Coordinates of C-alpha atoms in Angstrom, one line a residue:
M1 CA 121.7 71.8 85.0
K2 CA 122.4 74.0 88.7
S3 CA 123.7 77.1 89.3
P4 CA 126.9 77.4 89.2
A5 CA 128.6 76.6 92.7
A6 CA 129.2 79.8 94.9
P7 CA 129.0 78.8 99.0
L8 CA 126.2 81.4 100.9
R9 CA 128.3 84.1 102.4
A10 CA 127.6 85.6 105.5
G11 CA 124.6 88.1 105.7
S12 CA 121.2 87.9 104.7
L13 CA 119.2 86.1 102.0
A14 CA 118.7 89.4 100.2
D15 CA 122.5 90.3 100.3
H16 CA 122.9 87.1 98.8
L17 CA 120.4 86.9 96.1
R18 CA 121.2 90.5 95.1
R19 CA 125.1 89.3 94.5
R20 CA 124.7 86.8 93.0
Y21 CA 121.8 87.5 90.1
S22 CA 120.6 90.1 88.6
P23 CA 117.3 90.7 88.5
V24 CA 115.7 89.4 91.1
L25 CA 112.0 88.5 90.9
V26 CA 109.9 87.0 93.7
I27 CA 107.0 85.9 93.3
L28 CA 104.3 85.2 96.5
S29 CA 100.9 83.0 96.6
P30 CA 98.8 81.0 98.9
P31 CA 99.1 77.9 97.9
R32 CA 97.2 76.8 94.3
C33 CA 97.0 79.7 93.0
G34 CA 99.0 79.0 90.4
S35 CA 102.2 80.9 91.5
T36 CA 103.7 77.6 89.5
V37 CA 103.0 78.5 86.4
V38 CA 103.3 82.2 86.5
A39 CA 106.6 81.3 87.5
R40 CA 107.1 79.2 84.7
S41 CA 105.3 82.1 81.9
C42 CA 108.0 84.5 83.6
W43 CA 111.1 81.9 83.5
R44 CA 110.8 82.3 79.8
H45 CA 111.6 85.5 79.9
P46 CA 115.5 86.2 78.6
L47 CA 116.0 88.3 81.4
F48 CA 116.0 85.4 83.7
R49 CA 117.8 82.0 83.7
W50 CA 117.5 80.3 87.4
Y51 CA 114.6 79.6 89.4
V52 CA 114.3 78.9 92.6
H53 CA 111.8 76.4 93.8
E54 CA 109.9 77.1 97.3
P55 CA 113.3 77.2 99.0
C56 CA 111.4 77.5 102.3
D57 CA 109.3 74.4 101.9
R58 CA 112.2 72.6 104.3
L59 CA 111.9 75.1 106.4
Y60 CA 107.9 74.4 106.9
H61 CA 107.5 71.1 106.4
R62 CA 111.0 69.2 108.1
G63 CA 111.9 72.3 110.9
D64 CA 114.9 72.7 109.3
D65 CA 116.7 75.8 109.6
A66 CA 117.5 78.7 107.8
G67 CA 120.9 76.4 106.2
S68 CA 118.3 74.5 104.3
V69 CA 117.0 77.6 102.5
R70 CA 120.4 78.8 101.7
A71 CA 121.3 75.3 100.4
A72 CA 118.1 75.8 97.9
L73 CA 119.1 79.2 96.9
S74 CA 122.1 77.6 96.0
E75 CA 121.0 75.2 93.8
A76 CA 119.1 77.1 91.2
L77 CA 117.2 75.4 88.0
D78 CA 118.4 76.4 85.1
A79 CA 116.1 77.1 82.3
P80 CA 115.8 73.8 79.7
D81 CA 114.8 75.5 76.8
R82 CA 115.8 79.2 77.2
P83 CA 114.4 81.5 74.2
A84 CA 116.2 83.1 71.7
G85 CA 118.0 86.2 72.8
G86 CA 118.2 84.3 76.8
T87 CA 121.6 86.6 77.8
G88 CA 120.1 87.6 81.5
H89 CA 121.3 86.1 84.8
G90 CA 118.2 86.7 86.7
V91 CA 116.3 84.8 89.0
V92 CA 112.9 83.4 89.7
I93 CA 111.8 83.1 93.2
K94 CA 108.2 81.0 94.0
E95 CA 107.2 81.2 97.3
M96 CA 104.2 79.8 99.6
T97 CA 103.6 82.9 102.1
F98 CA 102.7 80.5 105.3
Q99 CA 106.0 78.3 104.4
A100 CA 107.8 81.7 104.1
R101 CA 106.2 83.0 107.6
P102 CA 109.9 84.2 109.4
L103 CA 111.8 85.2 106.4
L104 CA 109.0 87.0 104.3
A105 CA 110.9 90.4 105.0
E106 CA 114.1 88.5 104.1
L107 CA 112.5 87.2 100.6
A108 CA 110.4 90.3 99.7
G109 CA 113.6 92.8 100.1
A110 CA 115.8 90.1 98.3
A111 CA 113.7 91.6 95.0
T112 CA 115.0 94.1 92.3
L113 CA 111.6 93.8 90.5
P114 CA 108.1 94.5 92.5
V115 CA 106.9 91.5 94.0
V116 CA 104.2 89.3 92.4
V117 CA 101.4 88.3 94.2
T118 CA 99.4 85.6 92.7
V119 CA 95.6 84.9 94.0
R120 CA 92.3 83.6 93.1
D121 CA 89.5 82.5 94.7
P122 CA 89.7 80.6 97.7
R123 CA 87.3 78.8 97.7
L124 CA 89.0 77.1 94.5
A125 CA 92.5 76.9 95.8
I126 CA 91.3 75.5 98.7
R127 CA 89.4 72.8 97.3
S128 CA 92.0 72.3 95.2
R129 CA 94.8 71.8 98.0
M130 CA 92.3 69.5 100.0
R131 CA 91.9 67.0 96.3
Q132 CA 95.9 67.1 96.5
L133 CA 96.0 65.9 100.0
E134 CA 93.2 63.1 99.1
K135 CA 95.7 62.2 96.4
A136 CA 98.4 61.7 99.2
G137 CA 96.0 59.9 101.1
E138 CA 96.6 62.4 103.6
D139 CA 93.2 64.4 105.8
P140 CA 91.7 66.9 103.6
C141 CA 91.1 69.0 106.9
F142 CA 94.7 71.0 106.8
P143 CA 95.5 73.5 109.1
P144 CA 94.2 76.7 108.5
V145 CA 97.6 78.3 109.0
E146 CA 98.2 76.3 105.3
S147 CA 95.2 78.5 103.6
G148 CA 98.7 81.1 103.5
W149 CA 95.5 83.6 103.3
A150 CA 96.8 84.9 106.8
D151 CA 100.6 85.0 106.0
L152 CA 99.6 86.8 102.6
G153 CA 98.3 89.7 104.4
H154 CA 101.0 89.7 106.5
A155 CA 103.1 89.8 103.3
L156 CA 101.7 92.4 102.1
A157 CA 101.7 94.7 105.1
L158 CA 105.0 94.2 105.8
M159 CA 106.1 95.3 101.8
R160 CA 103.8 98.4 102.8
R161 CA 105.9 99.4 105.7
A162 CA 108.7 98.4 104.1
G163 CA 107.7 100.6 101.1
V164 CA 108.4 97.1 98.6
P165 CA 106.7 97.9 95.3
Y166 CA 104.5 94.9 94.4
V167 CA 101.8 94.1 92.1
V168 CA 98.9 91.4 92.5
T169 CA 97.7 89.3 89.8
D170 CA 94.4 87.1 89.9
V171 CA 95.6 83.8 88.3
T172 CA 91.9 82.8 86.6
R173 CA 91.9 86.1 84.9
L174 CA 95.3 85.9 83.8
S175 CA 94.8 82.4 82.6
E176 CA 91.3 83.7 80.5
R177 CA 93.4 86.5 78.8
P178 CA 96.7 85.5 79.1
A179 CA 98.0 88.6 75.8
D180 CA 96.5 90.9 77.7
H181 CA 97.9 90.3 81.3
L182 CA 101.5 89.4 80.4
P183 CA 101.8 92.5 78.8
A184 CA 100.4 94.4 81.6
L185 CA 102.4 92.7 84.4
C186 CA 105.4 93.0 82.4
A187 CA 104.8 96.9 82.3
R188 CA 103.8 97.2 86.2
L189 CA 107.4 95.1 86.4
G190 CA 109.1 97.5 84.4
I191 CA 110.6 95.2 82.0
P192 CA 109.9 94.2 78.1
Y193 CA 107.1 91.7 77.4
T194 CA 107.8 88.9 75.1
P195 CA 105.4 86.8 73.8
A196 CA 107.9 83.6 74.6
M197 CA 106.0 84.3 78.2
L198 CA 103.2 82.6 76.4
S199 CA 104.3 79.2 75.7
W200 CA 107.1 76.6 77.4
P201 CA 108.1 73.3 76.9
R202 CA 106.8 69.9 78.4
V203 CA 109.6 69.1 81.3
P204 CA 107.6 66.2 82.6
E205 CA 110.4 64.6 84.5
M206 CA 111.4 68.3 86.3
S207 CA 111.2 67.5 90.0
L208 CA 110.5 70.9 92.2
G209 CA 111.1 71.4 96.2
R210 CA 112.8 69.2 98.5
L211 CA 110.6 67.2 99.8
D212 CA 112.3 64.0 98.5
G213 CA 109.2 63.9 95.6
E214 CA 106.5 63.7 98.0
Q215 CA 105.0 66.8 96.9
R216 CA 105.5 65.2 92.9
H217 CA 101.4 65.2 91.8
W218 CA 100.6 68.9 92.6
Y219 CA 102.8 69.9 90.0
A220 CA 102.1 67.0 87.3
R221 CA 99.6 69.1 85.3
V222 CA 102.1 72.7 85.4
L223 CA 105.0 70.7 84.6
S224 CA 103.3 68.9 81.6
S225 CA 101.7 72.0 80.2
T226 CA 103.1 74.1 77.5
G227 CA 101.1 77.2 77.9
F228 CA 98.2 78.6 80.2
Q229 CA 95.1 76.7 80.2
P230 CA 91.7 77.8 80.4
P231 CA 90.3 78.3 83.6
D232 CA 87.0 75.3 83.7
E233 CA 86.5 75.1 87.3
Q234 CA 83.2 76.1 89.0
V235 CA 83.7 77.6 92.5
P236 CA 81.9 75.5 94.8
P237 CA 79.6 77.1 97.6
L238 CA 80.5 77.3 100.9
D239 CA 78.2 74.8 101.8
A240 CA 80.6 72.3 100.1
F241 CA 82.9 72.6 102.3
P242 CA 83.5 70.3 105.5
A243 CA 81.7 72.0 108.4
G244 CA 84.8 73.0 110.4
M245 CA 86.5 74.8 107.4
R246 CA 83.5 76.7 105.8
A247 CA 84.3 80.1 108.7
H248 CA 88.0 80.0 108.0
V249 CA 87.0 79.7 104.0
A250 CA 84.3 82.8 104.6
G251 CA 87.6 84.2 105.8
C252 CA 90.0 84.1 103.0
L253 CA 87.2 85.2 100.8
A254 CA 86.6 88.5 102.7
A255 CA 90.7 88.3 102.5
Y256 CA 90.7 88.2 98.4
E257 CA 87.9 90.3 98.2
E258 CA 89.6 93.1 100.1
I259 CA 92.8 92.5 98.1
M260 CA 90.9 92.7 94.8
A261 CA 89.5 95.8 95.6
G262 CA 92.9 97.6 96.5
P263 CA 95.2 99.7 94.5
H264 CA 98.1 97.0 93.6
T265 CA 96.0 94.8 91.5
L266 CA 96.4 94.4 87.8
E267 CA 93.5 96.0 86.2
V268 CA 93.3 94.9 82.3
A269 CA 90.8 96.6 80.1

């Protein structure tokens, strides 16, 4: 089911979203950093009914104008299996940093809760993106901008300047101990924790994004899952990457380590 039809009015995306949904949770992330599974978990919270998956995908990949973003925000997905007591009318919006570059300020400004930033070791994230591209028969050595780390740095600086609160969570740590990390995340968001966030129904038939199924295989695992899966990947060494990508991966790793050492990172004893 799609959200109730209502054309976007003139004005910013932030104004529109705040008029239409309450609360508004924005999740920003570099690719392959667990943002979809975190969104899936947050969508189980009784405060949230609607979900918008990467509204800026056509803006980046197809060169569409901002109208495509407005269309995506007008077609939010309704929760397939709301937990008992779910009466909220909030929305979870999940977006990749590099896709949202022109609209980062508006997306961050739309949030009525602290923005959730999901990260993981870039060596794992970049290798995962390379594998997904290979599955589609594409060149695994993607443009550096699509690692998302440069735009993540821009987004964090933007939010600090604008006074937009945010919290950084490492999805590897979260997946290792979700029952400990999710209550801490909810506390940072200022919302009550519910155990319903630990599990969800399988929805393998669900289509995410607006790229005509081109990235269906990217989300097959999370849509077929029923909860957080303990991480089982070994971090690859830098020399496992193609020579032309190693300097970039090293730069992303330095950015990740700096972010993880910062005051906004969620820490759980």
